[in-house]
Every structure is written in structure tokens, then in C-alpha cells.
PDB file of N, CA and C in Angstrom:
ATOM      1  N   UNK A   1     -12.729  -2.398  -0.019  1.00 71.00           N
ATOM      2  CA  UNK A   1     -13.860  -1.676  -0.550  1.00 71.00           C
ATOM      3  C   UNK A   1     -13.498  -0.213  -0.724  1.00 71.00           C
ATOM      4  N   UNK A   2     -14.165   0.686  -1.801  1.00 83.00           N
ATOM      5  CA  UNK A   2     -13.758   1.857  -1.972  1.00 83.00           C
ATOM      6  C   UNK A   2     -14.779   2.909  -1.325  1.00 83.00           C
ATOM      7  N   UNK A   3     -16.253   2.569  -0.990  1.00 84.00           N
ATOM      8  CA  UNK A   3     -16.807   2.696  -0.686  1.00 84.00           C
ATOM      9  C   UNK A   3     -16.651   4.172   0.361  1.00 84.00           C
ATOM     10  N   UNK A   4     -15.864   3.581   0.956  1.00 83.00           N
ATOM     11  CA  UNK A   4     -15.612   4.277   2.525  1.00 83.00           C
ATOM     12  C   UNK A   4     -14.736   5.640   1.335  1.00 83.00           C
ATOM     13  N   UNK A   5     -13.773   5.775   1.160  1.00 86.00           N
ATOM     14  CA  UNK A   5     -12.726   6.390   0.362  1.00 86.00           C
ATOM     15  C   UNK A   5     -13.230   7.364  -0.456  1.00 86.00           C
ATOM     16  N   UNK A   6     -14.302   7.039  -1.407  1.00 89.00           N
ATOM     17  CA  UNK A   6     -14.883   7.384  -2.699  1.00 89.00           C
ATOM     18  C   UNK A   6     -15.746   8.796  -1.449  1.00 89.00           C
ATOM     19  N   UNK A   7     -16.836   8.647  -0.662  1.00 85.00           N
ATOM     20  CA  UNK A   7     -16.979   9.117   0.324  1.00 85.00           C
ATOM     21  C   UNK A   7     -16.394  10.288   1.159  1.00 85.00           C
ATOM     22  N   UNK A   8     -15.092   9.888   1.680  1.00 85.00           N
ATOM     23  CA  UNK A   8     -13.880  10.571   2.225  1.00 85.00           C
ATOM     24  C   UNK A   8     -13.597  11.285   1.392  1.00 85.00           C
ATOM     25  N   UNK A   9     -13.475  11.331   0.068  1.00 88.00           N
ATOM     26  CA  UNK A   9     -12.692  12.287  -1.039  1.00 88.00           C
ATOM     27  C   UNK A   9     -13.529  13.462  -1.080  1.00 88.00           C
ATOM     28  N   UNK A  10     -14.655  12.718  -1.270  1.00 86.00           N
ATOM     29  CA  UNK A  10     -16.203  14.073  -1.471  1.00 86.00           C
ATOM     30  C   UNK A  10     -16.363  14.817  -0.566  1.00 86.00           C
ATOM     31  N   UNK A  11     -16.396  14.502   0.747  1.00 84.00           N
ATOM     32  CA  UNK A  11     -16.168  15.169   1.927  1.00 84.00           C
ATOM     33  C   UNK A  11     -15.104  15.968   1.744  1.00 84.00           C
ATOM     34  N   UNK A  12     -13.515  15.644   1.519  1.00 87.00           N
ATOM     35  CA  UNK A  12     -12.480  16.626   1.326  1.00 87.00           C
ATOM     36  C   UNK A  12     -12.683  17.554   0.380  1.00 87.00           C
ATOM     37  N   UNK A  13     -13.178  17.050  -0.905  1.00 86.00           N
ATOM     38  CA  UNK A  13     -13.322  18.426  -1.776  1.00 86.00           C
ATOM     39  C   UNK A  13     -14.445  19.060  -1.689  1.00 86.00           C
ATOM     40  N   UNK A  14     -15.507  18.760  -0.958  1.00 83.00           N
ATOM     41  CA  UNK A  14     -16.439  19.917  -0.013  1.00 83.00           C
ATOM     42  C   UNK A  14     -15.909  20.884   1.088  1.00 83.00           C
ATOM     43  N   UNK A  15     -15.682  20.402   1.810  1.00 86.00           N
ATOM     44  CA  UNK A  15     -14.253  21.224   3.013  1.00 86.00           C
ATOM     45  C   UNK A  15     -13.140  21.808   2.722  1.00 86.00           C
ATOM     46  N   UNK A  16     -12.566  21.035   1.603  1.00 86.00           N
ATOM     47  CA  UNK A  16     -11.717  22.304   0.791  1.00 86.00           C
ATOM     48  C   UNK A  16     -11.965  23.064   0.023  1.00 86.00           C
ATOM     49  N   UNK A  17     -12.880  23.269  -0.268  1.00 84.00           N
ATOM     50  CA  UNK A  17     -13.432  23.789  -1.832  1.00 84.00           C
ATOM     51  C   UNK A  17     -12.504  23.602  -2.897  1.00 84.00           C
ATOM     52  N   UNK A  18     -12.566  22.194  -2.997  1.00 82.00           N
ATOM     53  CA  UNK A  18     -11.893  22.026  -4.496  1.00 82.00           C
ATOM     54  C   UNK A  18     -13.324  21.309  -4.573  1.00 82.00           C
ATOM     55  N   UNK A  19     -14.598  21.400  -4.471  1.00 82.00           N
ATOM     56  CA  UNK A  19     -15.901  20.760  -5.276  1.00 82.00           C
ATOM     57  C   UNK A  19     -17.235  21.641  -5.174  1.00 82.00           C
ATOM     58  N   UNK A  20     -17.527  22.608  -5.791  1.00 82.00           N
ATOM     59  CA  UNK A  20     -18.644  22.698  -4.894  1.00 82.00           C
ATOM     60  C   UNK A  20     -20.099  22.287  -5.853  1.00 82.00           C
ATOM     61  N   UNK A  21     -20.302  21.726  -4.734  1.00 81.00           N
ATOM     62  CA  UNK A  21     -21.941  20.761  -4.986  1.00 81.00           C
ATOM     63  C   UNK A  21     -22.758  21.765  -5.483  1.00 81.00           C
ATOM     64  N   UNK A  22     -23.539  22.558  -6.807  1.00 83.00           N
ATOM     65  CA  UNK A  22     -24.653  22.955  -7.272  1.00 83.00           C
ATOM     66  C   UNK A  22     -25.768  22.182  -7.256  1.00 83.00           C
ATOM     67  N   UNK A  23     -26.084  20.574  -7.088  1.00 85.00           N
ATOM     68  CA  UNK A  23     -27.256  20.231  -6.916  1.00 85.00           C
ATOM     69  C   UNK A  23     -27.776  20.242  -5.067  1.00 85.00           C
ATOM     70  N   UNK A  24     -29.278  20.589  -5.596  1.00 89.00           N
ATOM     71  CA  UNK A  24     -29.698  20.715  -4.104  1.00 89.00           C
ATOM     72  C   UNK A  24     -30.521  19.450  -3.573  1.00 89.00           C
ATOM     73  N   UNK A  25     -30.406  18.135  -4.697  1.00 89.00           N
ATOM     74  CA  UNK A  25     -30.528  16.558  -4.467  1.00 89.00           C
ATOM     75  C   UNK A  25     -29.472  16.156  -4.128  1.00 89.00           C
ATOM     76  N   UNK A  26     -28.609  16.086  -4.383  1.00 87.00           N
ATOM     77  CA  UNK A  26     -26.866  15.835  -4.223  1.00 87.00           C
ATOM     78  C   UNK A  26     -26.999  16.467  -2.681  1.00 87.00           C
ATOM     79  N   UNK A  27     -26.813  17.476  -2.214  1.00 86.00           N
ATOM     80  CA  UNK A  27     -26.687  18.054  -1.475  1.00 86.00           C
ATOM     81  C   UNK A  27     -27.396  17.426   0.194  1.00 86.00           C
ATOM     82  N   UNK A  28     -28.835  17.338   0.088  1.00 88.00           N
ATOM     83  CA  UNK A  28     -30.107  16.712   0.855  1.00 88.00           C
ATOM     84  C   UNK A  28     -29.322  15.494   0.963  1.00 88.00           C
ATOM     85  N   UNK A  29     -29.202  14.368  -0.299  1.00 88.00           N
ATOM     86  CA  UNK A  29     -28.673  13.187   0.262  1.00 88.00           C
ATOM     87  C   UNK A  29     -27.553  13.272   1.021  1.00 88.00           C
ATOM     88  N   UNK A  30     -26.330  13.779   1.103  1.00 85.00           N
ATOM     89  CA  UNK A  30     -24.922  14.059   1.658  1.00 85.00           C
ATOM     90  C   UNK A  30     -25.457  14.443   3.031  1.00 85.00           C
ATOM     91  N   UNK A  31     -26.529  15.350   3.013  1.00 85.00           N
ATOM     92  CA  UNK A  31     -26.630  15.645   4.845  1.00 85.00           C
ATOM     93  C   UNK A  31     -27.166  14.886   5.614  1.00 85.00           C
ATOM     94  N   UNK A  32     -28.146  13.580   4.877  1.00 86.00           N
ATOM     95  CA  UNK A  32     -28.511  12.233   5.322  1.00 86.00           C
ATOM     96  C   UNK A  32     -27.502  11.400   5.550  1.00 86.00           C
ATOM     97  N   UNK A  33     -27.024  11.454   5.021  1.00 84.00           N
ATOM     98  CA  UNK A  33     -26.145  10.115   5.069  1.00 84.00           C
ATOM     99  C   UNK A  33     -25.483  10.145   5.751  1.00 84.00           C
ATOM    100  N   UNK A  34     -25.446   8.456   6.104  1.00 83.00           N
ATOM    101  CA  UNK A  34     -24.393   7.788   7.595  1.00 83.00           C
ATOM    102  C   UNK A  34     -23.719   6.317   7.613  1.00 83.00           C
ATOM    103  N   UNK A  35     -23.124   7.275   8.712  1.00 82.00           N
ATOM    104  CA  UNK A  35     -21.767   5.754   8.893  1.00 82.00           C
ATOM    105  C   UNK A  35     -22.369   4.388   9.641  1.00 82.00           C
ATOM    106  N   UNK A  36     -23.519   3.820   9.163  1.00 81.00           N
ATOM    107  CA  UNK A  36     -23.880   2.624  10.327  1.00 81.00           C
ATOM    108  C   UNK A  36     -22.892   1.545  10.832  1.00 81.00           C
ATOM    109  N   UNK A  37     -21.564   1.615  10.425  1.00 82.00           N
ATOM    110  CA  UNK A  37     -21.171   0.986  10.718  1.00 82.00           C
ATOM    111  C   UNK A  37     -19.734   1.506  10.622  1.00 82.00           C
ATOM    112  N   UNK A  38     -18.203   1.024  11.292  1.00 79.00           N
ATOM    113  CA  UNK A  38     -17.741   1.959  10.891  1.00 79.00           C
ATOM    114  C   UNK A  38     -16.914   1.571   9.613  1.00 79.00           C
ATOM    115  N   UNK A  39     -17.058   2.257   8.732  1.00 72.00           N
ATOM    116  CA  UNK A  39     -16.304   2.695   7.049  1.00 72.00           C
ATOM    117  C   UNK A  39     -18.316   1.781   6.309  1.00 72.00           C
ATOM    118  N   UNK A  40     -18.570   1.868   6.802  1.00 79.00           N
ATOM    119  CA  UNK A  40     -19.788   1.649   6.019  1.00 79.00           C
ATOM    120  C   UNK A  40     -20.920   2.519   5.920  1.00 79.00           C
ATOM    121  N   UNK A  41     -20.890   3.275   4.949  1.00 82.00           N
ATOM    122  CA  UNK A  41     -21.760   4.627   4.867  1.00 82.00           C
ATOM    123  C   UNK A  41     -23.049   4.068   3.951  1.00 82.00           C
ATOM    124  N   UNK A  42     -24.125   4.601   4.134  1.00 85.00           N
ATOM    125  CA  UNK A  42     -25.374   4.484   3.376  1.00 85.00           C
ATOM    126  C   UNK A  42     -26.631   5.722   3.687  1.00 85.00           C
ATOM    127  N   UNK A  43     -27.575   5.172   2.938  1.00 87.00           N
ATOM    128  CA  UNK A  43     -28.628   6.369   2.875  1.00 87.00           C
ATOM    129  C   UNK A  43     -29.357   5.872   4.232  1.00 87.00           C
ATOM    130  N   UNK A  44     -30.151   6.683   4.942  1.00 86.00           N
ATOM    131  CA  UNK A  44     -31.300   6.152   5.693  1.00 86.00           C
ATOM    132  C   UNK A  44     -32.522   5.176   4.804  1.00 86.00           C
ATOM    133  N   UNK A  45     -33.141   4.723   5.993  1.00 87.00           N
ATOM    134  CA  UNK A  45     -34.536   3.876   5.269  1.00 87.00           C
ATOM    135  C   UNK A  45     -35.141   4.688   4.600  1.00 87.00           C
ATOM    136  N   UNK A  46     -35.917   3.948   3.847  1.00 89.00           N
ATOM    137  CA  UNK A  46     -36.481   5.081   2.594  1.00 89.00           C
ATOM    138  C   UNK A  46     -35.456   6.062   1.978  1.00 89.00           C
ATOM    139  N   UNK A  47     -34.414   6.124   1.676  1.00 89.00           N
ATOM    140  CA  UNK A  47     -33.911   7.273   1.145  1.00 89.00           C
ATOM    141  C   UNK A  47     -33.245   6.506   0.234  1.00 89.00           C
ATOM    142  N   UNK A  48     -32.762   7.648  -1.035  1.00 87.00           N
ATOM    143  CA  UNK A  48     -31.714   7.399  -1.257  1.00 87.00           C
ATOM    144  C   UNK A  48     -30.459   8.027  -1.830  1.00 87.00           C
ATOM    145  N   UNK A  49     -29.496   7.197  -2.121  1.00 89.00           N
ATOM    146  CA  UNK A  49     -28.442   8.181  -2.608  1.00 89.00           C
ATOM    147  C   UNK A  49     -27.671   8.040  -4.091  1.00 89.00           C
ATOM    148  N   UNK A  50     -28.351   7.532  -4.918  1.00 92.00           N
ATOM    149  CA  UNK A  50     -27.885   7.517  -6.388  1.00 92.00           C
ATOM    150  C   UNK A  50     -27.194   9.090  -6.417  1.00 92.00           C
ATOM    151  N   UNK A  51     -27.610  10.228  -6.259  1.00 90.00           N
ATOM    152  CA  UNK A  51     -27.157  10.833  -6.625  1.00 90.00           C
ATOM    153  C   UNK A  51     -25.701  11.554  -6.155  1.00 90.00           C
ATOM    154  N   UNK A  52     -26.036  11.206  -4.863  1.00 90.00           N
ATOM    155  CA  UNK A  52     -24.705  11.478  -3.834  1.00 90.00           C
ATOM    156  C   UNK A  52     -23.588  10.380  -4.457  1.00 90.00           C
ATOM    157  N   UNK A  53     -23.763   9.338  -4.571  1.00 92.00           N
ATOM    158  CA  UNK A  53     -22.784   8.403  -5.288  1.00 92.00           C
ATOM    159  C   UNK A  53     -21.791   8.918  -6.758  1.00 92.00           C
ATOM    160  N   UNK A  54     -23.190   9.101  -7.611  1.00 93.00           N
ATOM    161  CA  UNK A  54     -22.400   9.426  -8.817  1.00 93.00           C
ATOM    162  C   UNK A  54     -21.781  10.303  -8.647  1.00 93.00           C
ATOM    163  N   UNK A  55     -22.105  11.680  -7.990  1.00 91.00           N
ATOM    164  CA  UNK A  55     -21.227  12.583  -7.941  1.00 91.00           C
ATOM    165  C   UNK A  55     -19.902  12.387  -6.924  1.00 91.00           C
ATOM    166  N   UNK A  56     -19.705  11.174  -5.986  1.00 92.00           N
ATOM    167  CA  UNK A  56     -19.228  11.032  -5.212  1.00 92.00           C
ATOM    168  C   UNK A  56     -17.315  10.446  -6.730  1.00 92.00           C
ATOM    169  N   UNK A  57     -18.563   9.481  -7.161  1.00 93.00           N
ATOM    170  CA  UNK A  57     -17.657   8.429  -8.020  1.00 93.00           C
ATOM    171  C   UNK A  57     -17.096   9.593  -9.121  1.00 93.00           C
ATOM    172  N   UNK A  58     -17.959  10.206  -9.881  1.00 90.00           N
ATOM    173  CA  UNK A  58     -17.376  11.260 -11.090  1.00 90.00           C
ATOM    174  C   UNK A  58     -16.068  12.019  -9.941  1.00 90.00           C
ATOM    175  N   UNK A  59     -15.950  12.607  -8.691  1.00 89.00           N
ATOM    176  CA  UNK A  59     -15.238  13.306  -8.231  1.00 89.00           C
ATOM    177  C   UNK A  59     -13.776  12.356  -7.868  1.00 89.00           C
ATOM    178  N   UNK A  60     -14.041  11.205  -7.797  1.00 90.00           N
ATOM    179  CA  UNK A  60     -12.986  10.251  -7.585  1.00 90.00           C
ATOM    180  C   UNK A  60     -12.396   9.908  -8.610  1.00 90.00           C
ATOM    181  N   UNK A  61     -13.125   9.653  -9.881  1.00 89.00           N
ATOM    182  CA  UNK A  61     -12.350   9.241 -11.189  1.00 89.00           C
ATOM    183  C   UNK A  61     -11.607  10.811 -11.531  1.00 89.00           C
ATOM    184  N   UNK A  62     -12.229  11.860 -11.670  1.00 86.00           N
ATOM    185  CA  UNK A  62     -11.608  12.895 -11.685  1.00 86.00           C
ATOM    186  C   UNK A  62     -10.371  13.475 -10.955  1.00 86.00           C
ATOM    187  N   UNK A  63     -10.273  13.170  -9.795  1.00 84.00           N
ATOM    188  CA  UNK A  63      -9.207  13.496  -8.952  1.00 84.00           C
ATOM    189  C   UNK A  63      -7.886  12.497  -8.423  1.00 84.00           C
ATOM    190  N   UNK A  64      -7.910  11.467  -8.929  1.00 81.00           N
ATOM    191  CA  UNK A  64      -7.442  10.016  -8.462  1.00 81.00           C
ATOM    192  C   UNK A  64      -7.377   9.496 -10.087  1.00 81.00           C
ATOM    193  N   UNK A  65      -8.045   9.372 -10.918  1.00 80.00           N
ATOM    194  CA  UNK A  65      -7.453   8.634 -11.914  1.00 80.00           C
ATOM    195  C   UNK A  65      -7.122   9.912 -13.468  1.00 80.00           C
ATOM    196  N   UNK A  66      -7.881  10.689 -13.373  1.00 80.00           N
ATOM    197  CA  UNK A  66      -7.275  11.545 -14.584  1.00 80.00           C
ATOM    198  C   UNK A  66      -6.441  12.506 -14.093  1.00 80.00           C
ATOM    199  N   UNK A  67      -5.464  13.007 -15.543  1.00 77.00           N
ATOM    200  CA  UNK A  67      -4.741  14.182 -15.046  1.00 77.00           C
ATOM    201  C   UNK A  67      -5.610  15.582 -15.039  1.00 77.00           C
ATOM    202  N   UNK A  68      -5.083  16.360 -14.010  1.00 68.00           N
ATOM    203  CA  UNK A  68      -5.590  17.923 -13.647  1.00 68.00           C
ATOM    204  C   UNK A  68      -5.150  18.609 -15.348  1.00 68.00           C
ATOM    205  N   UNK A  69      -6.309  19.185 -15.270  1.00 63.00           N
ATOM    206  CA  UNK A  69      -5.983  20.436 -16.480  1.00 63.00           C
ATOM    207  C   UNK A  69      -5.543  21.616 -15.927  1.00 63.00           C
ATOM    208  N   UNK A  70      -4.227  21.863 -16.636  1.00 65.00           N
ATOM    209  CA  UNK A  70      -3.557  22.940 -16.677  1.00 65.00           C
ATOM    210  C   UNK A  70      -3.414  24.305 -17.375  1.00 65.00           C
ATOM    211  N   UNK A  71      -3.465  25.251 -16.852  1.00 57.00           N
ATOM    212  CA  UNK A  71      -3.866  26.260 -17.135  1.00 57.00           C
ATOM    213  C   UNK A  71      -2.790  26.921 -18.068  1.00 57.00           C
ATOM    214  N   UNK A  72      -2.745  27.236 -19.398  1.00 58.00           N
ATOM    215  CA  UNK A  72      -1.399  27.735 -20.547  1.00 58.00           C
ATOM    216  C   UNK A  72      -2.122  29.425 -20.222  1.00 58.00           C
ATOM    217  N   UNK A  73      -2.866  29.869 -20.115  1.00 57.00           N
ATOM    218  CA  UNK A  73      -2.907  31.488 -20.563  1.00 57.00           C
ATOM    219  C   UNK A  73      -4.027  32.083 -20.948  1.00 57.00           C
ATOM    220  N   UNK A  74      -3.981  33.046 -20.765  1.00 56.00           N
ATOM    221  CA  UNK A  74      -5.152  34.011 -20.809  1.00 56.00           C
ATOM    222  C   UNK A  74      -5.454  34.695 -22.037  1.00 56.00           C
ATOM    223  N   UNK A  75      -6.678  34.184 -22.404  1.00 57.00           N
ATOM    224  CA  UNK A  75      -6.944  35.554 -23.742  1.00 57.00           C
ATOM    225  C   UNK A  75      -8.307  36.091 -23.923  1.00 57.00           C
ATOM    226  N   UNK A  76      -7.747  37.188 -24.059  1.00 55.00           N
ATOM    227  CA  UNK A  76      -8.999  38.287 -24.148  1.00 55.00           C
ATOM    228  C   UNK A  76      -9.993  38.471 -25.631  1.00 55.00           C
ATOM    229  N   UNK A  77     -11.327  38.080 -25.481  1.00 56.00           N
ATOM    230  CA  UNK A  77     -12.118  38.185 -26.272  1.00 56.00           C
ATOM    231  C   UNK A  77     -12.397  39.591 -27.153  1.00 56.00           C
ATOM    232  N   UNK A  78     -12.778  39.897 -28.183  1.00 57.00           N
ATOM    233  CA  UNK A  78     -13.015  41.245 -28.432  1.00 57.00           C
ATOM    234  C   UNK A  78     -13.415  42.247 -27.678  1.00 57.00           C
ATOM    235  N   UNK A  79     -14.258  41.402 -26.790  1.00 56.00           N
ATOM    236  CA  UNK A  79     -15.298  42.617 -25.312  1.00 56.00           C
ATOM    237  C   UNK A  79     -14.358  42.395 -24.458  1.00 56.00           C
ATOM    238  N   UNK A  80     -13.143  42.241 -24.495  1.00 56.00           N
ATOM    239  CA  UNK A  80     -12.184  42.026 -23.213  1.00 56.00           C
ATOM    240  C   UNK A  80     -12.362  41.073 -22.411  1.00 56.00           C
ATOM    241  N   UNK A  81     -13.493  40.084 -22.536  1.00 57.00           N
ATOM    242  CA  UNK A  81     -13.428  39.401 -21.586  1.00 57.00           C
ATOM    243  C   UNK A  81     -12.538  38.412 -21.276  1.00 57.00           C
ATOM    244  N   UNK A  82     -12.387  37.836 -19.860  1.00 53.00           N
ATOM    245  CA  UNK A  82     -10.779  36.691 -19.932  1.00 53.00           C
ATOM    246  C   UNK A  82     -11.901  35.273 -20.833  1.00 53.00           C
ATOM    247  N   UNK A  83     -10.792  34.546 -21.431  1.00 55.00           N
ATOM    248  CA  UNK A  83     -11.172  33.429 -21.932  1.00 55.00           C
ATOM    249  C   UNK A  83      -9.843  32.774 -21.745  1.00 55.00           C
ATOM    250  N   UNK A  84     -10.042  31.312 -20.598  1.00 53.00           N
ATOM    251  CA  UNK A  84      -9.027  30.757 -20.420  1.00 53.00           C
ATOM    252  C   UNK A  84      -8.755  29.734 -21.777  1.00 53.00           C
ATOM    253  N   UNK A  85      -7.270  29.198 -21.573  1.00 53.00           N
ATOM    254  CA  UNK A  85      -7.007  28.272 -22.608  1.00 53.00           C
ATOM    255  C   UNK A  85      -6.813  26.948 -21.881  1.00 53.00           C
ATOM    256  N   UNK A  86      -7.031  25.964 -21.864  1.00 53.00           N
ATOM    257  CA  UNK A  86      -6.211  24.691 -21.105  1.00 53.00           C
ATOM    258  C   UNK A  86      -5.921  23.595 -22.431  1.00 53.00           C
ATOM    259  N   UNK A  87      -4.690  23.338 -21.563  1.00 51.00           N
ATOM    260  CA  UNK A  87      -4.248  22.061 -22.591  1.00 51.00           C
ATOM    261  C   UNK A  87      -4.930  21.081 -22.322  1.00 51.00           C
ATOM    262  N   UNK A  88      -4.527  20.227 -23.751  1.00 51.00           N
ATOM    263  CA  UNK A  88      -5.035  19.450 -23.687  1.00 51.00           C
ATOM    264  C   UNK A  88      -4.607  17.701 -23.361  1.00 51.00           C
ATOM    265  N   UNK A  89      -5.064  17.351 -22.967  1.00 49.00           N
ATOM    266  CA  UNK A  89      -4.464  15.786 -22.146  1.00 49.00           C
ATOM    267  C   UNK A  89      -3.632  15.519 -22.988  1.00 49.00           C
TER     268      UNK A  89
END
């Protein structure tokens, strides 16, 4: 099961800051949630966690199955501002 894993990853890129969570639903569910068993995580009664999931799953397909975008260079807009470039897959 990936379950447990998919989970574990989200946790790492919260603690590392390679993720940070802007929803404050996302967020509420993640501080609910538990291990009832062990590698078996879920929402409490009444709760739930659609949203903790998807973002759990989008962060796993992202980090585990696509490649990282890489950064080619910096260019400056007319107002100077930076505007990055990344290649493309």
C-alpha cells in the first residue's frame, strides 16, 4: 500500500520546506490525522481528509514520478524585476 508513504513524503516536504501548505483546510486536516494502526493513517470520525490526500498525492506524483524543473537563468523585466526562465521537460 502507498498509503503510509504518500503520507511520509508530505510530512518530509513540510519539515523540510520543500512544500509549504497555503491551504488552511489542508492544513486542519494534517493536524487531525492519525496513525490507528501502525502504517495506517486516516481522518478521525466525522472528519475528513479529501483534501489532505490530494495534496498529499499531487506532492508524490510531483516529487517521485516527474522530473524537477531546472532553473537556466535570470532575466530582468523592463522594471528590473527578476523573471525566472525554466526549461522545459
Amino acid at each position: 500500500k502507498t498509503k503510509p508513504e504518500i503520507i511520509d513524503h508530505m510530512q518530509w516536504a513540510i519539515e523540510e520546506r520543500a512544500w509549504d501548505e497555503p491551504n488552511a483546510m489542508c492544513l486542519d486536516e494534517l493536524s487531525r490525522y492519525i496513525e490507528d494502526k501502525p502504517s495506517h493513517f486516516t481522518a478521525p470520525p466525522k472528519k475528513h481528509d479529501d483534501i489532505l490526500m490530494s495534496t498529499a498525492i499531487l506532492l508524490w506524483i510531483a516529487y517521485r514520478k516527474m522530473p524537477l524543473p531546472k532553473w537556466t537563468d535570470i532575466n530582468r523585466n523592463q522594471y528590473n524585476s527578476v523573471e525566472p526562465t525554466i526549461v522545459s521537460f
